[in-house]
Amino acid sequence: MGKRQVISKNNNIYISGEEDFEPKHIFENGQAFRWEENGGDYTLVADKYVIRVKKLAEAIVLENAGSMKDYEDFWRKYFDMDRDYPGLRRELSQIDNKLKMATEAAVGLRVLKQDLFEMIISFIISANNNISRIKKSIEKLSELCGEKICEIDSKAYYKFPSVSAIADLNPDYLAEYTGVGYRAPYLVKTGKMIENAEVDLGLIDKLDYEAAHKELMRLAGVGPKVADCILLFGNSRDMAFPVDTWVIKVMNEYYLGNEKNSKRIKAEGHRRFGDKAGLAQQYLFYHARENKLGTKK
DNA sequence: GTCCAGGCCAGAC
DNA sequence: GTCTGGCCTGGA
């Protein structure tokens, strides 16, 4: 693979010479929910875009993603194109053999840099839930109060809702329409807290990791794990280390044995992986889930 | 019917 | 601070 090259043509963006870009490893690792797989290609809704991500032998194609200006203004950051992933994998591989194996199994994984508010709402919905239901709920929520983007094959696509749109919802109706269940009041309350600046999202960028984590936990429905997901996927915090059921399994299998306390598991992640803990977590998470680690067949 | 899914919250200690 | 039980909902 040579040096990366990005060009645009007919509203499509082509990325060639990039060895770390595997759509399956990017989307199917729980960091994003607004995608749909068809025959190895992925339809993705992000911001005002509905694109199709294809991996061809010679290039990655982002169909309908716009011009070079769209790439520079949005996609470059979204796909974390300024990080040296081959270098990251080499660095993680040197930490230990487990991480070496995990990175080798998920080459092409990238940690997306998504919208902060969208991550807050999405991960509140994710708590004690499963991926297919999370995705359905988020689509229904966007349909309920997000701005329409376009229609493709008579299917309508909507932007993720604004803060005020969610703050103004009736919790009972929200629960009924989207299937978010008991999380509905959390979503509305969190929307209101952000709308009236009780929690200032602009501050999250400025605070150090611990303070930002603590600040996010003030939001309704946001606990330690959800706050770490928000920071990792919506605020570019490489050291955020979300401890979910899969991470508990993989950390115990490889490092700890039988630790149930999430706080101590997170501390172990930081001890071993340092300020790259979140990136290590993504490779380990993908690896753990692919291999159904710690579950009986 | 029971169990579980990328946890959070409230209450008890 | 740490631990426990309950929880909308839908699919296995």
CSV table of C-alpha atoms (C1' of nucleotides) in Angstrom, one decimal:
chain,number,residue,atom,x,y,z
A,1,MET,CA,0.0,0.0,0.0
A,2,GLY,CA,1.3,3.4,-1.0
A,3,LYS,CA,0.6,6.8,0.4
A,4,ARG,CA,-3.0,7.6,1.0
A,5,GLN,CA,-4.8,9.5,-1.7
A,6,VAL,CA,-8.2,11.1,-1.5
A,7,ILE,CA,-10.2,12.3,-4.5
A,8,SER,CA,-13.8,13.2,-5.2
A,9,LYS,CA,-15.8,12.7,-8.3
A,10,ASN,CA,-19.6,12.8,-9.0
A,11,ASN,CA,-20.4,13.4,-5.4
A,12,ASN,CA,-18.4,10.3,-4.3
A,13,ILE,CA,-15.2,10.3,-2.3
A,14,TYR,CA,-12.5,7.7,-3.1
A,15,ILE,CA,-9.8,6.9,-0.6
A,16,SER,CA,-6.9,4.8,-1.8
A,17,GLY,CA,-3.6,3.6,-0.3
A,18,GLU,CA,-5.2,3.3,3.1
A,19,GLU,CA,-4.4,0.0,4.8
A,20,ASP,CA,-6.5,0.5,7.9
A,21,PHE,CA,-10.1,0.9,6.7
A,22,GLU,CA,-12.3,-2.1,7.1
A,23,PRO,CA,-16.0,-1.2,7.2
A,24,LYS,CA,-17.1,-4.3,9.1
A,25,HIS,CA,-14.5,-3.6,11.8
A,26,ILE,CA,-15.5,0.1,11.9
A,27,PHE,CA,-19.3,-0.3,12.1
A,28,GLU,CA,-19.8,-3.7,13.8
A,29,ASN,CA,-18.1,-2.9,17.0
A,30,GLY,CA,-20.8,-1.0,18.8
A,31,GLN,CA,-19.5,2.5,18.4
A,32,ALA,CA,-22.1,3.6,15.8
A,33,PHE,CA,-25.7,2.6,15.4
A,34,ARG,CA,-27.0,4.4,12.3
A,35,TRP,CA,-25.8,2.0,9.7
A,36,GLU,CA,-27.2,-1.0,7.8
A,37,GLU,CA,-25.2,-3.7,6.0
A,38,ASN,CA,-26.2,-5.0,2.6
A,39,GLY,CA,-23.9,-7.4,0.8
A,40,GLY,CA,-20.8,-6.2,2.5
A,41,ASP,CA,-21.6,-2.5,1.9
A,42,TYR,CA,-22.8,-0.2,4.6
A,43,THR,CA,-25.4,2.5,4.4
A,44,LEU,CA,-24.6,5.1,7.0
A,45,VAL,CA,-26.4,8.2,8.3
A,46,ALA,CA,-24.2,10.8,9.9
A,47,ASP,CA,-24.9,14.5,10.3
A,48,LYS,CA,-26.7,15.7,7.2
A,49,TYR,CA,-25.4,12.8,5.1
A,50,VAL,CA,-26.7,9.4,4.0
A,51,ILE,CA,-23.8,7.6,2.3
A,52,ARG,CA,-22.9,4.2,1.2
A,53,VAL,CA,-19.5,2.8,2.2
A,54,LYS,CA,-17.9,0.3,-0.1
A,55,LYS,CA,-14.6,-1.4,0.1
A,56,LEU,CA,-13.2,-2.2,-3.4
A,57,ALA,CA,-9.8,-3.7,-4.1
A,58,GLU,CA,-8.4,-0.4,-5.3
A,59,ALA,CA,-10.1,2.0,-3.0
A,60,ILE,CA,-12.7,2.8,-0.3
A,61,VAL,CA,-15.7,4.5,-1.8
A,62,LEU,CA,-17.9,6.9,0.2
A,63,GLU,CA,-20.8,7.1,-2.2
A,64,ASN,CA,-22.9,10.3,-2.0
A,65,ALA,CA,-20.6,11.7,0.6
A,66,GLY,CA,-20.0,15.0,-1.4
A,67,SER,CA,-17.0,16.9,-2.6
A,68,MET,CA,-13.4,17.4,-1.3
A,69,LYS,CA,-14.8,20.2,0.9
A,70,ASP,CA,-17.2,17.7,2.5
A,71,TYR,CA,-14.3,15.4,3.1
A,72,GLU,CA,-12.2,18.1,4.6
A,73,ASP,CA,-15.0,19.6,6.7
A,74,PHE,CA,-16.6,16.4,7.9
A,75,TRP,CA,-15.4,13.0,6.8
A,76,ARG,CA,-11.8,13.5,7.6
A,77,LYS,CA,-12.6,14.0,11.2
A,78,TYR,CA,-15.5,11.5,11.4
A,79,PHE,CA,-13.3,8.6,10.2
A,80,ASP,CA,-10.4,9.7,12.3
A,81,MET,CA,-8.2,10.0,9.2
A,82,ASP,CA,-5.4,11.9,10.9
A,83,ARG,CA,-4.5,9.0,13.2
A,84,ASP,CA,-1.7,6.7,12.2
A,85,TYR,CA,-3.5,3.3,12.7
A,86,PRO,CA,-0.6,1.1,11.5
A,87,GLY,CA,1.6,2.9,14.0
A,88,LEU,CA,-1.1,2.5,16.7
A,89,ARG,CA,-1.4,-1.3,16.0
A,90,ARG,CA,2.4,-1.6,16.3
A,91,GLU,CA,2.4,0.3,19.5
A,92,LEU,CA,-0.4,-1.8,21.0
A,93,SER,CA,1.1,-5.0,19.8
A,94,GLN,CA,4.2,-4.4,21.8
A,95,ILE,CA,2.2,-4.1,25.1
A,96,ASP,CA,1.4,-7.8,25.2
A,97,ASN,CA,0.5,-10.8,23.1
A,98,LYS,CA,-3.2,-10.7,23.8
A,99,LEU,CA,-3.4,-7.2,22.4
A,100,LYS,CA,-1.2,-8.2,19.6
A,101,MET,CA,-3.7,-10.9,18.7
A,102,ALA,CA,-6.6,-8.6,19.1
A,103,THR,CA,-5.2,-5.9,16.8
A,104,GLU,CA,-4.3,-8.5,14.2
A,105,ALA,CA,-7.9,-9.8,14.2
A,106,ALA,CA,-9.4,-6.4,13.7
A,107,VAL,CA,-7.1,-4.6,11.3
A,108,GLY,CA,-8.9,-1.7,9.7
A,109,LEU,CA,-10.9,-0.8,12.8
A,110,ARG,CA,-11.1,3.0,13.4
A,111,VAL,CA,-12.5,4.9,16.3
A,112,LEU,CA,-15.1,7.3,14.9
A,113,LYS,CA,-15.4,10.9,16.0
A,114,GLN,CA,-19.1,11.4,16.2
A,115,ASP,CA,-21.4,14.1,17.4
A,116,LEU,CA,-21.3,14.5,21.2
A,117,PHE,CA,-25.1,14.9,21.8
A,118,GLU,CA,-25.9,12.0,19.5
A,119,MET,CA,-23.5,9.8,21.5
A,120,ILE,CA,-25.1,10.9,24.8
A,121,ILE,CA,-28.6,10.0,23.7
A,122,SER,CA,-27.5,6.8,21.8
A,123,PHE,CA,-25.6,5.4,24.8
A,124,ILE,CA,-28.3,6.2,27.3
A,125,ILE,CA,-30.5,4.1,25.1
A,126,SER,CA,-27.8,1.4,25.0
A,127,ALA,CA,-27.8,0.7,28.7
A,128,ASN,CA,-29.1,-2.9,29.5
A,129,ASN,CA,-30.2,-3.2,25.9
A,130,ASN,CA,-29.1,-5.1,22.8
A,131,ILE,CA,-27.7,-3.8,19.6
A,132,SER,CA,-30.6,-4.5,17.3
A,133,ARG,CA,-33.1,-2.9,19.6
A,134,ILE,CA,-30.8,0.1,20.2
A,135,LYS,CA,-30.6,0.6,16.4
A,136,LYS,CA,-34.3,0.4,16.0
A,137,SER,CA,-35.0,2.8,18.8
A,138,ILE,CA,-32.6,5.4,17.4
A,139,GLU,CA,-34.1,5.2,14.0
A,140,LYS,CA,-37.6,5.6,15.4
A,141,LEU,CA,-36.4,8.5,17.5
A,142,SER,CA,-34.9,10.2,14.4
A,143,GLU,CA,-38.0,9.6,12.5
A,144,LEU,CA,-40.1,11.0,15.4
A,145,CYS,CA,-38.3,14.4,15.7
A,146,GLY,CA,-35.4,14.6,13.4
A,147,GLU,CA,-35.2,16.6,10.2
A,148,LYS,CA,-35.8,14.7,7.0
A,149,ILE,CA,-32.7,14.3,4.8
A,150,CYS,CA,-33.8,12.4,1.8
A,151,GLU,CA,-35.6,9.4,0.4
A,152,ILE,CA,-33.8,6.5,-1.2
A,153,ASP,CA,-35.8,3.7,-2.7
A,154,SER,CA,-38.9,5.2,-1.0
A,155,LYS,CA,-37.2,4.9,2.4
A,156,ALA,CA,-37.0,8.1,4.3
A,157,TYR,CA,-33.8,9.1,6.2
A,158,TYR,CA,-33.7,11.6,9.1
A,159,LYS,CA,-31.0,13.6,10.8
A,160,PHE,CA,-30.4,12.8,14.5
A,161,PRO,CA,-32.7,15.1,16.5
A,162,SER,CA,-31.6,18.4,18.0
A,163,VAL,CA,-31.3,19.0,21.8
A,164,SER,CA,-34.6,21.0,21.9
A,165,ALA,CA,-36.5,18.4,19.9
A,166,ILE,CA,-35.7,15.7,22.5
A,167,ALA,CA,-36.2,18.1,25.4
A,168,ASP,CA,-39.7,18.8,24.2
A,169,LEU,CA,-40.8,15.2,23.9
A,170,ASN,CA,-43.5,13.6,26.1
A,171,PRO,CA,-41.8,10.7,27.8
A,172,ASP,CA,-44.7,8.4,27.6
A,173,TYR,CA,-45.2,9.0,23.9
A,174,LEU,CA,-41.4,8.6,23.4
A,175,ALA,CA,-41.4,5.3,25.1
A,176,GLU,CA,-44.4,4.0,23.1
A,177,TYR,CA,-43.1,5.3,19.8
A,178,THR,CA,-39.5,4.2,20.0
A,179,GLY,CA,-39.5,1.3,22.4
A,180,VAL,CA,-36.9,2.8,24.7
A,181,GLY,CA,-38.9,1.7,27.7
A,182,TYR,CA,-37.9,3.1,31.1
A,183,ARG,CA,-35.1,5.1,29.5
A,184,ALA,CA,-37.6,7.6,28.0
A,185,PRO,CA,-37.7,9.9,31.1
A,186,TYR,CA,-33.8,9.9,31.2
A,187,LEU,CA,-33.6,11.0,27.6
A,188,VAL,CA,-36.1,13.9,28.0
A,189,LYS,CA,-34.5,15.0,31.3
A,190,THR,CA,-31.0,14.9,29.8
A,191,GLY,CA,-32.3,16.9,26.8
A,192,LYS,CA,-33.7,19.5,29.2
A,193,MET,CA,-30.5,19.6,31.3
A,194,ILE,CA,-28.4,20.3,28.2
A,195,GLU,CA,-30.9,22.7,26.7
A,196,ASN,CA,-30.9,24.9,29.8
A,197,ALA,CA,-27.2,24.6,30.2
A,198,GLU,CA,-27.4,22.8,33.5
A,199,VAL,CA,-24.7,20.7,31.9
A,200,ASP,CA,-22.7,22.7,29.5
A,201,LEU,CA,-21.5,20.5,26.6
A,202,GLY,CA,-19.1,23.2,25.5
A,203,LEU,CA,-17.2,22.6,28.7
A,204,ILE,CA,-16.6,18.9,28.0
A,205,ASP,CA,-13.9,19.8,25.5
A,206,LYS,CA,-12.0,21.9,28.0
A,207,LEU,CA,-12.1,19.7,31.0
A,208,ASP,CA,-9.5,17.0,31.7
A,209,TYR,CA,-10.7,13.4,31.3
A,210,GLU,CA,-11.7,12.8,34.9
A,211,ALA,CA,-13.6,16.0,35.2
A,212,ALA,CA,-15.4,15.5,31.9
A,213,HIS,CA,-16.4,12.0,32.9
A,214,LYS,CA,-17.8,13.3,36.2
A,215,GLU,CA,-19.6,16.1,34.5
A,216,LEU,CA,-21.3,13.8,32.0
A,217,MET,CA,-22.4,11.5,34.8
A,218,ARG,CA,-24.6,14.3,36.1
A,219,LEU,CA,-26.9,13.6,33.1
A,220,ALA,CA,-29.9,11.4,33.7
A,221,GLY,CA,-29.2,7.8,32.6
A,222,VAL,CA,-25.5,8.4,32.3
A,223,GLY,CA,-23.4,6.2,34.5
A,224,PRO,CA,-19.7,5.4,34.4
A,225,LYS,CA,-19.8,3.1,31.3
A,226,VAL,CA,-22.1,5.3,29.2
A,227,ALA,CA,-19.9,8.4,30.1
A,228,ASP,CA,-16.9,6.6,28.8
A,229,CYS,CA,-18.6,5.6,25.6
A,230,ILE,CA,-19.6,9.2,25.1
A,231,LEU,CA,-16.1,10.4,25.7
A,232,LEU,CA,-14.4,7.8,23.5
A,233,PHE,CA,-16.8,8.1,20.5
A,234,GLY,CA,-18.0,11.6,20.8
A,235,ASN,CA,-15.2,13.6,22.4
A,236,SER,CA,-11.9,11.9,21.1
A,237,ARG,CA,-10.7,10.8,24.5
A,238,ASP,CA,-8.4,8.0,23.9
A,239,MET,CA,-8.1,7.1,27.5
A,240,ALA,CA,-11.9,6.6,28.1
A,241,PHE,CA,-12.3,2.9,28.9
A,242,PRO,CA,-15.9,1.7,28.8
A,243,VAL,CA,-16.4,-1.4,30.9
A,244,ASP,CA,-19.3,-3.4,29.6
A,245,THR,CA,-20.1,-7.1,29.8
A,246,TRP,CA,-17.7,-7.9,26.9
A,247,VAL,CA,-14.9,-6.0,28.4
A,248,ILE,CA,-15.5,-7.7,31.7
A,249,LYS,CA,-15.2,-11.0,30.0
A,250,VAL,CA,-12.1,-10.2,28.0
A,251,MET,CA,-10.3,-8.5,30.8
A,252,ASN,CA,-11.0,-11.4,33.1
A,253,GLU,CA,-10.0,-14.0,30.5
A,254,TYR,CA,-6.7,-12.4,29.7
A,255,TYR,CA,-5.7,-10.4,32.8
A,256,LEU,CA,-7.7,-10.6,35.9
A,257,GLY,CA,-9.4,-14.0,36.4
A,258,ASN,CA,-12.6,-13.2,38.2
A,259,GLU,CA,-13.0,-9.5,38.9
A,260,LYS,CA,-16.6,-8.2,38.9
A,261,ASN,CA,-16.0,-4.6,40.0
A,262,SER,CA,-16.1,-2.4,36.9
A,263,LYS,CA,-14.1,0.4,38.6
A,264,ARG,CA,-11.2,-2.0,39.3
A,265,ILE,CA,-11.4,-3.4,35.8
A,266,LYS,CA,-11.2,0.1,34.4
A,267,ALA,CA,-8.2,0.8,36.7
A,268,GLU,CA,-6.5,-2.3,35.3
A,269,GLY,CA,-7.1,-1.1,31.8
A,270,HIS,CA,-5.5,2.2,32.5
A,271,ARG,CA,-2.6,0.5,34.3
A,272,ARG,CA,-1.9,-1.7,31.3
A,273,PHE,CA,-2.8,0.4,28.4
A,274,GLY,CA,-2.2,4.0,29.7
A,275,ASP,CA,-3.6,6.9,27.7
A,276,LYS,CA,-4.4,4.6,24.8
A,277,ALA,CA,-6.7,2.5,26.9
A,278,GLY,CA,-9.8,3.3,24.9
A,279,LEU,CA,-8.2,2.3,21.6
A,280,ALA,CA,-7.0,-0.9,23.1
A,281,GLN,CA,-10.5,-1.5,24.4
A,282,GLN,CA,-11.9,-1.2,20.9
A,283,TYR,CA,-9.7,-4.0,19.6
A,284,LEU,CA,-10.3,-6.2,22.6
A,285,PHE,CA,-14.0,-5.6,22.5
A,286,TYR,CA,-14.2,-6.6,18.8
A,287,HIS,CA,-12.1,-9.6,19.5
A,288,ALA,CA,-14.1,-10.7,22.5
A,289,ARG,CA,-17.4,-10.5,20.7
A,290,GLU,CA,-16.2,-12.2,17.5
A,291,ASN,CA,-15.0,-15.1,19.6
A,292,LYS,CA,-17.9,-15.1,22.1
A,293,LEU,CA,-15.4,-15.0,24.8
A,294,GLY,CA,-16.5,-16.3,28.2
A,295,THR,CA,-19.8,-17.7,26.9
A,296,LYS,CA,-20.6,-21.3,26.4
A,297,LYS,CA,-21.1,-22.2,22.7
B,1,DG,C1',-41.7,-19.7,30.9
B,2,DT,C1',-36.7,-18.0,31.8
B,3,DC,C1',-32.7,-15.6,30.5
B,4,DC,C1',-30.1,-12.0,28.6
B,5,DA,C1',-28.8,-7.7,26.1
B,6,DG,C1',-22.3,-3.0,25.5
B,7,DG,C1',-26.0,-0.5,32.9
B,8,DC,C1',-28.4,2.9,35.7
B,9,DC,C1',-30.7,4.2,39.8
B,10,DA,C1',-32.3,3.9,44.5
B,11,DG,C1',-31.8,2.0,48.8
B,12,DA,C1',-29.2,-0.5,52.3
B,13,DC,C1',-25.0,-1.3,54.6
C,1,DG,C1',-17.7,4.0,48.8
C,2,DT,C1',-19.6,-0.7,47.6
C,3,DC,C1',-23.1,-4.1,46.8
C,4,DT,C1',-27.9,-5.6,45.5
C,5,DG,C1',-32.3,-5.9,43.2
C,6,DG,C1',-35.4,-4.1,39.9
C,7,DC,C1',-36.2,-2.7,35.4
C,8,DC,C1',-39.0,-1.6,29.5
C,9,DT,C1',-38.6,-4.7,25.8
C,10,DG,C1',-38.0,-8.3,22.4
C,11,DG,C1',-35.7,-12.3,20.8
C,12,DA,C1',-33.4,-16.9,21.8
